[in-house]
Amino acid sequence: METLEQIKNRCELAARGAKVEIVANPGPSQQSSLLIDNEHAVPVARFLRDHPALSFDFCSNVTGVDWLDRVAKKTAKVKQVVDGVEKEVDQTTEEKIPGYLEAVYHLYSIKLKHGPLIIRLRTENRADGTRLPSLTPVWRSAELQEREIFDLYGIVFDGHPDLRRILMWDEFKDHPMRKDYVQPDDFEWEPTPHDEVLERAKQHYTSRPQLDGAEKITAPQS
Amino acid sequence: MSATIETIEAMERPPVTMTSRLDGELLEVSMGPQHPSTHGVFRMNVALEGEIVRKLKPVFGYLHRNHEQIGEDTTYLGSMPYTDRLDYFCSMTNNWAYALSVEKLASIEVPERAEYLRVILAELTRLQNHASLLGFLLSDMGAWGTPLMYAFREREKILDLFESLSGSRMMCDYMRFGGCRVDASDEWLSRAKQIVDRFPKFLDEFEELILQNEIVIARTQNVGKLSPELAVSAGITGPMLRACGVNYDIRKVDGYGIYPRFKFRIPLGEHGDTYDRLMMRALEMRESVEILKQALAQIQPGPIVNPKVKVRAFRPPVGEAYGRIEGPKGELGFYLISDGGPNPYRYRVRPPSFINLTVLEDMCLGHVVADVMVILGSVDIVMGEVDR
């Protein structure tokens, strides 16, 4: 397989205006990845699949990652004048990196038997800008996996043929794989609630909607 | 009941025809989740025209427990026993895939004897998985009981081996980062050798009884055809991909573990139909027997675990890794991101049987309802892995 640098250059030449960035992997696994801008993701993906020297025809794994807002601390030596004397002082600058969601694709080539090439797509933020282009038109194997990411992470894939919840039920509201997800406490409908669960259950009983009148029949006579 | 009511009813009833065909109208049937041949709690919404499938939408999630989130909330080693519960037929290969990914993440060497034990156990897992799959598939087709019991008789012997080695028949929790948990005694190895040597006899018998059976051929040939182009694009892996004639076996391609040391062939199908998928399993079992014979002859005494690996306070360096193996059902991969802490930041399972279901609709369209069960059976799914 060609080096990431070569593949990056090829991608930028093939899709005009595409911004491809190498995301270094600090670990020992030697699996660095390419970050592709959202606008050109589909043409770049198509290029990666169709180019004879690359032919990444097999998209093995598609997954989401949630990166929360974080603060990166940088320490740098700065010259400062303290009490009339110039000194070198450590100055830490804090840089706020806003959070984002990521979709990670692991590509292999069945024809040339090489891989993995890892490509990443990033959303603008974690709140209202969680849209990414779908790569399902390029690799069909992303179909169910992108649905799973939509379900568990809340990334909306534009151009996906059938974007619905897949593992959670359709009425479910939140996205349970996000790092700031808080579990609701109303799923513990025990047949005989007691202690803590009873207290919690009482709160939910009051707000429980009337279903069809059936519960009135079994309710004890007061 | 009086006669007058009957006549009124008869007048209001639509005219009855002899076919069950609803012209122009589709009948939606929900197959599952409680159905004997969905292998667990799996549902398919099928739109039928008469008996012909015109649309099929799989419905997942009945066994969803957010395995990945649980994996992120526990330590690296803490997830090892939980990987057994993914595909509960093949806990050994699940363990191996997870251990392999963590070994990539933290660059851990594995001693030679441990590699041999891993190959032996993975191939034994493949034998019992494929044998029971054939049994289940025939059971779905209506060969009720007998073939399944034939297959389970062989599976039982292998599970006994697992039990005597790891203490558990199905939930083995056997592998560790940088090796295996307990060593195999010489007595265990000779028992394994005996079972492996006798296995081809079972295969001969099974193939003669079942795979040349007229009814099996009629039910499976030209049913659920899958083209190699679609299979590659849809990420189909394992025996299902090779049944379409695509030569891709991760044991050969990646050469993980010590697989390059063994001589074995990759069986390939021609038509990509259900019969090919069935035959693929039978042929792969023969190759697994070959690998096992070589591995059991070559294995040497030695350490089984890398002593440098920390068991408590195990913290891989910051980074990410994707490791994959050729599981009995296809490519089983684990994608891990470490932030330097004791838990993985991201823990992802690439489940082969889930992704192999992508093309279920494509394979079933135009076939009758009864074929849906056979096609689904030939995909080889385990819901513990599909829903995670």
mmCIF file of N, CA and C in Angstrom, chain A residues 164-211:
data_model
loop_
_atom_site.group_PDB
_atom_site.id
_atom_site.type_symbol
_atom_site.label_atom_id
_atom_site.label_comp_id
_atom_site.label_asym_id
_atom_site.label_seq_id
_atom_site.Cartn_x
_atom_site.Cartn_y
_atom_site.Cartn_z
ATOM 1 N N ARG A 164 -32.970 5.316 9.726
ATOM 2 C CA ARG A 164 -33.913 5.159 10.835
ATOM 3 C C ARG A 164 -33.125 4.640 12.016
ATOM 4 N N ARG A 165 -33.742 4.668 13.169
ATOM 5 C CA ARG A 165 -33.113 4.017 14.316
ATOM 6 C C ARG A 165 -33.034 2.529 14.032
ATOM 7 N N ILE A 166 -31.992 1.899 14.558
ATOM 8 C CA ILE A 166 -31.846 0.477 14.233
ATOM 9 C C ILE A 166 -31.846 -0.382 15.490
ATOM 10 N N LEU A 167 -31.093 0.003 16.497
ATOM 11 C CA LEU A 167 -31.011 -0.845 17.692
ATOM 12 C C LEU A 167 -31.980 -0.384 18.763
ATOM 13 N N MET A 168 -32.107 0.937 18.944
ATOM 14 C CA MET A 168 -33.073 1.434 19.911
ATOM 15 C C MET A 168 -34.443 1.485 19.228
ATOM 16 N N TRP A 169 -35.487 1.604 20.032
ATOM 17 C CA TRP A 169 -36.818 1.653 19.448
ATOM 18 C C TRP A 169 -37.083 3.046 18.874
ATOM 19 N N ASP A 170 -38.059 3.121 17.966
ATOM 20 C CA ASP A 170 -38.248 4.344 17.189
ATOM 21 C C ASP A 170 -38.609 5.551 18.050
ATOM 22 N N GLU A 171 -39.295 5.335 19.167
ATOM 23 C CA GLU A 171 -39.752 6.464 19.981
ATOM 24 C C GLU A 171 -38.645 6.985 20.877
ATOM 25 N N PHE A 172 -37.521 6.329 20.912
ATOM 26 C CA PHE A 172 -36.447 6.715 21.813
ATOM 27 C C PHE A 172 -35.920 8.087 21.426
ATOM 28 N N LYS A 173 -35.594 8.900 22.428
ATOM 29 C CA LYS A 173 -35.255 10.286 22.139
ATOM 30 C C LYS A 173 -33.743 10.539 22.027
ATOM 31 N N ASP A 174 -32.968 10.060 22.956
ATOM 32 C CA ASP A 174 -31.568 10.470 23.055
ATOM 33 C C ASP A 174 -30.656 9.553 22.223
ATOM 34 N N HIS A 175 -29.366 9.776 22.347
ATOM 35 C CA HIS A 175 -28.383 8.959 21.643
ATOM 36 C C HIS A 175 -27.456 8.340 22.674
ATOM 37 N N PRO A 176 -27.652 7.076 22.977
ATOM 38 C CA PRO A 176 -27.048 6.513 24.194
ATOM 39 C C PRO A 176 -25.537 6.331 24.174
ATOM 40 N N MET A 177 -24.873 6.393 23.010
ATOM 41 C CA MET A 177 -23.430 6.208 23.045
ATOM 42 C C MET A 177 -22.676 7.510 23.243
ATOM 43 N N ARG A 178 -23.380 8.623 23.318
ATOM 44 C CA ARG A 178 -22.668 9.874 23.552
ATOM 45 C C ARG A 178 -22.115 9.882 24.967
ATOM 46 N N LYS A 179 -20.980 10.580 25.087
ATOM 47 C CA LYS A 179 -20.274 10.525 26.367
ATOM 48 C C LYS A 179 -21.045 11.221 27.474
ATOM 49 N N ASP A 180 -21.896 12.200 27.115
ATOM 50 C CA ASP A 180 -22.626 12.914 28.159
ATOM 51 C C ASP A 180 -24.054 12.407 28.309
ATOM 52 N N TYR A 181 -24.295 11.231 27.832
ATOM 53 C CA TYR A 181 -25.638 10.652 27.935
ATOM 54 C C TYR A 181 -25.940 10.277 29.381
ATOM 55 N N VAL A 182 -27.111 10.656 29.828
ATOM 56 C CA VAL A 182 -27.523 10.309 31.185
ATOM 57 C C VAL A 182 -28.637 9.279 31.081
ATOM 58 N N GLN A 183 -28.454 8.191 31.779
ATOM 59 C CA GLN A 183 -29.472 7.144 31.710
ATOM 60 C C GLN A 183 -30.751 7.620 32.360
ATOM 61 N N PRO A 184 -31.882 7.383 31.733
ATOM 62 C CA PRO A 184 -33.135 7.726 32.409
ATOM 63 C C PRO A 184 -33.373 6.754 33.550
ATOM 64 N N ASP A 185 -34.147 7.186 34.537
ATOM 65 C CA ASP A 185 -34.351 6.270 35.667
ATOM 66 C C ASP A 185 -35.728 5.636 35.624
ATOM 67 N N ASP A 186 -36.351 5.677 34.472
ATOM 68 C CA ASP A 186 -37.724 5.175 34.446
ATOM 69 C C ASP A 186 -37.850 3.818 33.767
ATOM 70 N N PHE A 187 -36.725 3.141 33.590
ATOM 71 C CA PHE A 187 -36.894 1.841 32.943
ATOM 72 C C PHE A 187 -37.002 0.709 33.951
ATOM 73 N N GLU A 188 -36.896 1.031 35.213
ATOM 74 C CA GLU A 188 -36.937 -0.043 36.197
ATOM 75 C C GLU A 188 -38.367 -0.248 36.675
ATOM 76 N N TRP A 189 -39.173 -0.767 35.826
ATOM 77 C CA TRP A 189 -40.559 -1.066 36.222
ATOM 78 C C TRP A 189 -40.545 -2.434 36.884
ATOM 79 N N GLU A 190 -40.260 -2.434 38.142
ATOM 80 C CA GLU A 190 -40.225 -3.717 38.829
ATOM 81 C C GLU A 190 -41.643 -4.115 39.198
ATOM 82 N N PRO A 191 -41.901 -5.411 39.231
ATOM 83 C CA PRO A 191 -43.261 -5.828 39.610
ATOM 84 C C PRO A 191 -43.588 -5.434 41.042
ATOM 85 N N THR A 192 -42.632 -5.536 41.953
ATOM 86 C CA THR A 192 -42.870 -5.096 43.322
ATOM 87 C C THR A 192 -41.769 -4.111 43.691
ATOM 88 N N PRO A 193 -41.902 -2.838 43.292
ATOM 89 C CA PRO A 193 -40.844 -1.882 43.594
ATOM 90 C C PRO A 193 -40.725 -1.631 45.090
ATOM 91 N N HIS A 194 -39.512 -1.392 45.522
ATOM 92 C CA HIS A 194 -39.291 -1.106 46.941
ATOM 93 C C HIS A 194 -38.128 -0.130 47.053
ATOM 94 N N ASP A 195 -38.017 0.454 48.241
ATOM 95 C CA ASP A 195 -36.918 1.386 48.563
ATOM 96 C C ASP A 195 -36.746 2.468 47.497
ATOM 97 N N GLU A 196 -35.513 2.595 47.048
ATOM 98 C CA GLU A 196 -35.167 3.630 46.082
ATOM 99 C C GLU A 196 -36.021 3.555 44.821
ATOM 100 N N VAL A 197 -36.163 2.349 44.334
ATOM 101 C CA VAL A 197 -36.881 2.168 43.086
ATOM 102 C C VAL A 197 -38.331 2.575 43.251
ATOM 103 N N LEU A 198 -38.888 2.298 44.438
ATOM 104 C CA LEU A 198 -40.287 2.669 44.700
ATOM 105 C C LEU A 198 -40.426 4.191 44.656
ATOM 106 N N GLU A 199 -39.470 4.875 45.268
ATOM 107 C CA GLU A 199 -39.519 6.337 45.275
ATOM 108 C C GLU A 199 -39.486 6.876 43.850
ATOM 109 N N ARG A 200 -38.572 6.313 43.075
ATOM 110 C CA ARG A 200 -38.460 6.770 41.695
ATOM 111 C C ARG A 200 -39.700 6.389 40.900
ATOM 112 N N ALA A 201 -40.178 5.186 41.181
ATOM 113 C CA ALA A 201 -41.332 4.697 40.432
ATOM 114 C C ALA A 201 -42.551 5.578 40.697
ATOM 115 N N LYS A 202 -42.685 6.046 41.959
ATOM 116 C CA LYS A 202 -43.849 6.869 42.306
ATOM 117 C C LYS A 202 -43.902 8.124 41.435
ATOM 118 N N GLN A 203 -42.710 8.700 41.222
ATOM 119 C CA GLN A 203 -42.672 9.909 40.396
ATOM 120 C C GLN A 203 -43.181 9.621 38.992
ATOM 121 N N HIS A 204 -42.857 8.454 38.530
ATOM 122 C CA HIS A 204 -43.242 8.159 37.152
ATOM 123 C C HIS A 204 -44.688 7.726 37.040
ATOM 124 N N TYR A 205 -45.195 7.119 38.114
ATOM 125 C CA TYR A 205 -46.587 6.696 38.054
ATOM 126 C C TYR A 205 -47.510 7.882 37.845
ATOM 127 N N THR A 206 -47.184 9.004 38.506
ATOM 128 C CA THR A 206 -48.086 10.153 38.396
ATOM 129 C C THR A 206 -48.094 10.710 36.971
ATOM 130 N N SER A 207 -46.930 10.689 36.328
ATOM 131 C CA SER A 207 -46.888 11.304 35.005
ATOM 132 C C SER A 207 -47.204 10.304 33.904
ATOM 133 N N ARG A 208 -47.500 9.075 34.299
ATOM 134 C CA ARG A 208 -47.750 8.070 33.276
ATOM 135 C C ARG A 208 -49.075 8.356 32.576
ATOM 136 N N PRO A 209 -49.078 8.367 31.282
ATOM 137 C CA PRO A 209 -50.338 8.670 30.588
ATOM 138 C C PRO A 209 -51.345 7.536 30.767
ATOM 139 N N GLN A 210 -52.614 7.942 30.711
ATOM 140 C CA GLN A 210 -53.672 6.936 30.746
ATOM 141 C C GLN A 210 -53.603 6.157 29.436
ATOM 142 N N LEU A 211 -53.543 4.854 29.554
ATOM 143 C CA LEU A 211 -53.345 4.100 28.320
ATOM 144 C C LEU A 211 -54.671 3.894 27.600
#
